[in-house]
Tab-separated table of C-alpha atoms and ligand atoms in Angstrom:
chain	number	residue	atom	x	y	z
A	440	MET	CA	66.184	11.383	-24.135
A	441	VAL	CA	65.335	13.244	-21.046
A	442	LYS	CA	61.745	12.748	-20.375
A	443	LYS	CA	59.793	16.149	-19.895
A	444	ASN	CA	57.033	16.310	-17.488
A	445	GLY	CA	53.739	18.186	-18.154
A	446	LEU	CA	53.679	21.757	-17.001
A	447	LEU	CA	50.778	23.048	-14.602
A	448	LEU	CA	49.912	26.500	-16.188
A	449	VAL	CA	47.990	29.039	-14.282
A	450	VAL	CA	46.596	31.969	-16.263
A	451	SER	CA	44.745	34.834	-14.228
A	452	GLY	CA	43.812	38.274	-14.996
A	453	PRO	CA	40.929	40.626	-14.541
A	454	SER	CA	37.735	39.624	-16.123
A	455	GLY	CA	37.659	40.998	-19.590
A	456	ALA	CA	41.450	41.021	-20.131
A	457	GLY	CA	41.145	38.145	-22.736
A	458	LYS	CA	42.298	34.843	-20.744
A	459	GLY	CA	39.385	32.864	-22.389
A	460	THR	CA	40.226	34.070	-25.842
A	461	ILE	CA	43.974	33.559	-25.398
A	462	CYS	CA	43.551	29.963	-23.858
A	463	LYS	CA	41.223	29.127	-26.830
A	464	GLU	CA	43.731	30.083	-29.366
A	465	LEU	CA	46.675	28.587	-27.404
A	466	LEU	CA	44.900	25.275	-27.299
A	467	LYS	CA	43.896	25.279	-30.965
A	468	LYS	CA	47.404	25.606	-31.819
A	469	ASN	CA	49.110	23.264	-29.283
A	470	ASP	CA	47.429	19.797	-28.896
A	471	GLN	CA	49.801	18.862	-26.191
A	472	ILE	CA	47.968	21.363	-24.002
A	473	LYS	CA	44.841	20.378	-22.124
A	474	LEU	CA	42.131	22.681	-20.534
A	475	SER	CA	41.115	21.889	-17.096
A	476	VAL	CA	37.393	22.279	-16.910
A	477	SER	CA	36.299	23.941	-13.632
A	478	ALA	CA	33.202	23.180	-11.750
A	479	THR	CA	31.035	26.084	-10.834
A	480	THR	CA	27.622	26.939	-9.317
A	481	ARG	CA	27.147	29.843	-11.868
A	482	LYS	CA	24.386	29.394	-14.408
A	483	PRO	CA	25.471	28.526	-17.900
A	484	ARG	CA	25.580	31.603	-20.204
A	485	THR	CA	24.115	31.248	-23.818
A	486	GLY	CA	26.227	28.992	-25.818
A	487	GLU	CA	28.192	27.353	-22.860
A	488	VAL	CA	28.096	23.686	-22.699
A	489	ASP	CA	28.259	21.454	-19.628
A	490	GLY	CA	31.340	19.448	-19.516
A	491	VAL	CA	33.093	21.832	-22.017
A	492	ASN	CA	33.207	25.477	-20.613
A	493	TYR	CA	32.443	24.215	-16.980
A	494	PHE	CA	30.859	21.534	-15.150
A	495	PHE	CA	27.630	23.366	-14.093
A	496	ILE	CA	26.603	21.954	-10.841
A	497	GLU	CA	24.234	23.023	-7.932
A	498	LYS	CA	25.627	24.164	-4.577
A	499	ASP	CA	24.820	21.013	-2.525
A	500	LYS	CA	27.001	19.082	-5.006
A	501	PHE	CA	29.861	21.616	-4.905
A	502	THR	CA	29.703	21.466	-1.109
A	503	GLN	CA	29.882	17.593	-1.169
A	504	MET	CA	32.963	17.822	-3.572
A	505	ILE	CA	34.742	20.006	-1.007
A	506	GLY	CA	34.095	17.456	1.713
A	507	ASN	CA	35.452	14.724	-0.452
A	508	SER	CA	38.719	16.954	-1.292
A	509	GLU	CA	37.838	16.507	-5.021
A	510	PHE	CA	39.228	20.058	-5.624
A	511	LEU	CA	42.772	21.103	-6.060
A	512	GLU	CA	41.502	24.780	-5.174
A	513	TYR	CA	38.273	26.443	-4.943
A	514	ALA	CA	36.938	30.052	-4.447
A	515	GLN	CA	33.904	32.120	-4.083
A	516	ILE	CA	33.764	34.734	-6.735
A	517	TYR	CA	31.135	37.454	-7.092
A	518	ASP	CA	28.082	35.293	-6.030
A	519	ASN	CA	29.157	31.804	-7.188
A	520	PHE	CA	31.716	29.075	-6.411
A	521	TYR	CA	34.166	27.854	-8.751
A	522	GLY	CA	36.742	24.906	-8.121
A	523	THR	CA	39.455	22.962	-9.918
A	524	PRO	CA	38.935	19.146	-9.970
A	525	LYS	CA	41.956	17.390	-8.956
A	526	ALA	CA	41.671	13.841	-10.664
A	527	ALA	CA	41.659	14.916	-14.198
A	528	ILE	CA	44.685	17.365	-13.794
A	529	MET	CA	46.881	14.792	-12.072
A	530	GLU	CA	46.063	12.285	-14.798
A	531	CYS	CA	47.253	14.496	-17.470
A	532	LEU	CA	50.416	15.714	-15.583
A	533	GLU	CA	51.432	12.003	-15.221
A	534	LYS	CA	50.832	11.438	-18.829
A	535	GLY	CA	53.153	14.338	-19.591
A	536	GLN	CA	50.505	16.562	-20.934
A	537	ASP	CA	50.569	20.174	-20.044
A	538	VAL	CA	47.404	21.551	-18.191
A	539	ILE	CA	46.087	25.026	-18.368
A	540	LEU	CA	44.063	26.488	-15.499
A	541	GLU	CA	42.113	29.725	-16.341
A	542	ILE	CA	41.361	30.808	-12.666
A	543	GLU	CA	41.321	33.853	-10.477
A	544	MET	CA	43.965	34.924	-7.997
A	545	GLN	CA	42.630	33.461	-4.721
A	546	GLY	CA	42.448	30.087	-6.407
A	547	ALA	CA	45.993	30.597	-7.935
A	548	LYS	CA	47.329	31.353	-4.694
A	549	GLN	CA	46.117	28.129	-3.326
A	550	ILE	CA	47.587	26.200	-6.274
A	551	LYS	CA	51.170	27.835	-5.590
A	552	GLU	CA	50.998	26.527	-2.180
A	553	VAL	CA	50.346	22.884	-3.195
A	554	CYS	CA	52.117	23.014	-6.507
A	555	PRO	CA	54.881	25.657	-6.421
A	556	GLU	CA	56.523	24.241	-9.633
A	557	GLY	CA	53.415	25.473	-11.477
A	558	VAL	CA	53.807	28.404	-13.927
A	559	PHE	CA	51.868	31.443	-13.047
A	560	ILE	CA	51.007	33.951	-15.818
A	561	PHE	CA	49.063	37.111	-15.527
A	562	VAL	CA	47.147	38.528	-18.357
A	563	LEU	CA	46.761	42.418	-18.351
A	564	PRO	CA	44.589	44.448	-20.549
A	565	PRO	CA	46.383	47.445	-22.320
A	566	SER	CA	44.277	49.948	-20.224
A	567	LEU	CA	41.365	49.931	-17.891
A	568	GLU	CA	39.381	51.760	-20.402
A	569	GLU	CA	39.880	48.984	-22.917
A	570	LEU	CA	39.062	46.441	-20.258
A	571	LYS	CA	35.657	47.961	-19.747
A	572	ASN	CA	35.057	48.252	-23.508
A	573	ARG	CA	35.832	44.535	-23.734
A	574	ILE	CA	33.597	43.504	-20.822
A	575	VAL	CA	30.654	45.567	-22.431
A	576	GLY	CA	31.526	44.546	-25.890
A	577	ARG	CA	31.401	40.599	-24.793
A	578	GLY	CA	27.766	41.347	-23.937
A	579	THR	CA	27.397	38.326	-21.572
A	580	GLU	CA	26.879	40.107	-18.341
A	581	THR	CA	24.265	42.496	-16.834
A	582	VAL	CA	24.975	46.274	-16.339
A	583	GLU	CA	25.073	45.411	-12.415
A	584	GLU	CA	27.630	42.427	-13.081
A	585	ILE	CA	29.773	44.649	-15.541
A	586	ASP	CA	30.077	47.248	-12.638
A	587	LYS	CA	30.874	44.419	-10.155
A	588	ARG	CA	33.775	43.050	-12.343
A	589	PHE	CA	35.052	46.338	-13.430
A	590	SER	CA	35.138	47.871	-10.070
A	591	CYS	CA	37.328	44.729	-8.870
A	592	ALA	CA	39.865	45.169	-11.511
A	593	PHE	CA	42.437	47.360	-10.110
A	594	GLU	CA	42.481	45.435	-6.827
A	595	GLU	CA	42.946	42.371	-8.875
A	596	ILE	CA	45.757	43.836	-10.886
A	597	ASN	CA	47.589	44.237	-7.489
A	598	ARG	CA	47.859	40.558	-7.155
A	599	ILE	CA	50.205	40.352	-10.116
A	600	VAL	CA	53.093	40.364	-7.428
A	601	ASP	CA	52.029	36.571	-6.879
A	602	TYR	CA	52.788	35.621	-10.541
A	603	ASP	CA	55.973	34.624	-12.526
A	604	TYR	CA	54.943	36.213	-15.968
A	605	PHE	CA	52.877	38.728	-17.305
A	606	VAL	CA	51.379	39.256	-20.837
A	607	VAL	CA	49.791	42.460	-21.991
A	608	ASN	CA	46.910	41.386	-24.271
A	609	ASP	CA	46.790	44.154	-26.812
A	610	ASP	CA	47.332	41.954	-29.654
A	611	LEU	CA	45.993	38.478	-29.522
A	612	GLU	CA	48.505	36.668	-31.732
A	613	LYS	CA	51.321	38.257	-29.883
A	614	SER	CA	49.805	37.346	-26.485
A	615	VAL	CA	49.683	33.519	-27.740
A	616	LYS	CA	53.219	33.756	-29.025
A	617	GLU	CA	54.461	35.254	-25.730
A	618	ILE	CA	52.777	32.377	-23.679
A	619	GLU	CA	54.251	29.685	-26.072
A	620	SER	CA	57.720	31.084	-25.432
A	621	ILE	CA	57.035	31.045	-21.621
A	622	ILE	CA	56.212	27.468	-22.107
A	623	SER	CA	59.123	26.345	-24.028
A	624	SER	CA	61.456	28.461	-21.692
A	625	GLU	CA	59.900	26.469	-18.633
A	626	LYS	CA	60.411	23.172	-20.395
A	627	ASN	CA	64.173	23.630	-20.677
A	628	LYS	CA	64.616	24.767	-17.019
A	629	VAL	CA	67.330	22.813	-15.627
A	630	THR	CA	65.800	22.776	-12.042
A	631	ARG	CA	62.963	20.684	-13.368
A	632	TYR	CA	64.993	17.867	-14.692
A	633	LYS	CA	68.456	18.087	-13.275
A	634	ASN	CA	68.559	14.434	-11.707
A	635	ASN	CA	67.051	13.049	-15.022
A	636	ILE	CA	69.686	14.602	-17.096
A	637	ILE	CA	72.619	13.403	-14.805
A	638	ASP	CA	71.117	9.900	-14.518
A	639	LYS	CA	70.774	9.791	-18.187
A	640	PHE	CA	74.454	10.418	-18.909
A	641	LYS	CA	75.580	8.279	-16.015
A	642	GLU	CA	73.861	5.284	-17.800
A	643	GLU	CA	76.308	5.703	-20.695
A	644	LEU	CA	79.323	5.692	-18.590
R	949	LIG	P1	38.230	36.890	-19.828
R	949	LIG	O1	38.368	35.563	-20.248
R	949	LIG	O2	39.755	37.317	-19.450
R	949	LIG	O3	37.126	37.337	-19.082
R	949	LIG	P2	37.603	37.029	-22.683
R	949	LIG	O4	38.276	36.135	-23.411
R	949	LIG	O5	36.125	36.749	-22.543
R	949	LIG	O6	38.037	37.714	-21.451
R	949	LIG	O7	37.677	38.502	-23.534
R	949	LIG	C1	36.808	39.669	-23.329
R	949	LIG	C2	36.231	40.269	-24.465
R	949	LIG	O8	37.581	40.826	-25.126
R	949	LIG	C3	35.974	39.282	-25.685
R	949	LIG	O9	34.748	39.900	-26.367
R	949	LIG	C4	36.965	38.987	-26.560
R	949	LIG	O10	36.732	38.766	-27.862
R	949	LIG	C5	37.853	40.357	-26.555
R	949	LIG	N1	39.297	40.331	-26.681
R	949	LIG	C6	40.035	39.260	-26.209
R	949	LIG	N2	41.305	39.450	-26.602
R	949	LIG	C7	41.444	40.685	-27.234
R	949	LIG	C8	42.390	41.446	-27.950
R	949	LIG	N3	43.736	41.049	-28.010
R	949	LIG	N4	42.055	42.598	-28.580
R	949	LIG	C9	40.736	42.945	-28.680
R	949	LIG	N5	39.560	42.404	-28.123
R	949	LIG	C10	39.985	41.134	-27.468
R	950	LIG	P1	33.344	33.572	-15.430
R	950	LIG	O1	32.107	33.469	-14.579
R	950	LIG	O2	33.412	34.803	-16.234
R	950	LIG	O3	33.394	32.268	-16.264
R	950	LIG	O4	34.411	33.456	-14.337
R	950	LIG	C1	34.575	34.466	-13.349
R	950	LIG	C2	36.159	34.128	-12.904
R	950	LIG	O5	36.312	32.867	-12.109
R	950	LIG	C3	37.110	34.289	-13.789
R	950	LIG	O6	38.179	35.019	-13.119
R	950	LIG	C4	37.584	32.808	-13.974
R	950	LIG	O7	39.045	32.880	-14.302
R	950	LIG	C5	37.554	32.238	-12.428
R	950	LIG	N1	37.609	30.832	-12.445
R	950	LIG	C6	36.912	30.030	-13.298
R	950	LIG	N2	37.192	28.692	-12.982
R	950	LIG	C7	37.688	28.743	-11.798
R	950	LIG	C8	38.171	27.761	-10.795
R	950	LIG	O8	37.992	26.692	-10.977
R	950	LIG	N3	38.730	28.232	-9.751
R	950	LIG	C9	38.897	29.619	-9.441
R	950	LIG	N4	39.593	29.922	-8.210
R	950	LIG	N5	38.380	30.486	-10.388
R	950	LIG	C10	37.847	30.156	-11.474
């Protein structure tokens, strides 16, 4: 059998589009997919758990991790820093597990430079009006933070040109199914495995 490598899946989209909700559902249904836990200097929201939602760290520690090249990418978003720890991801991919990164566009661009074989997926809201309703309905940000996130949304949507796929999150179940089908198509791309395939059949000659 041809051994299939793990995929590095990058999911972005404006705040409130539903990335977190989609990823949670996707992980529930697919135990071969692991979620990358980012480090952030943001304070935890009610219900968020250190090491599960994020590694919540102080700015000094974040700066030290940058200095030690511990991040695959990092970015400053709104007033906080966010970064993807490199070691855990490399370990998963080497084991053949898929890894999903839920990160914003500056970080995704950095990942594309170092890992062009990644799969870049953009989650869109059905409309800007619905996006605002979702950010407000989530109830996790102050009015000021909501305005800041909403006013960035259109500019963020313009970054869709850097992505391979888009999913319009009008229906959660449909969005999850679409991402599952992107994953299975990517896993069958000849360019990922052509040498392995040829070698496997050569062995039988
Ligand atoms: P993001 O991670 O992109 O910032 P969230 O996953 O936190 O967004 O979703 C924002 C809000 O929208 C949440 O309250 C979530 O329950 C809701 N939501 C997510 N997907 C859908 C959907 N398909 N239909 C309706 N509401 C949704
Ligand atoms: P939140 O504060 O709502 O959890 O996240 C704010 C934004 O940061 C979201 O767009 C989220 O996808 C992004 N984000 C989370 N972790 C990372 C990361 O490690 N790197 C980058 N570049 N963005 C991240």
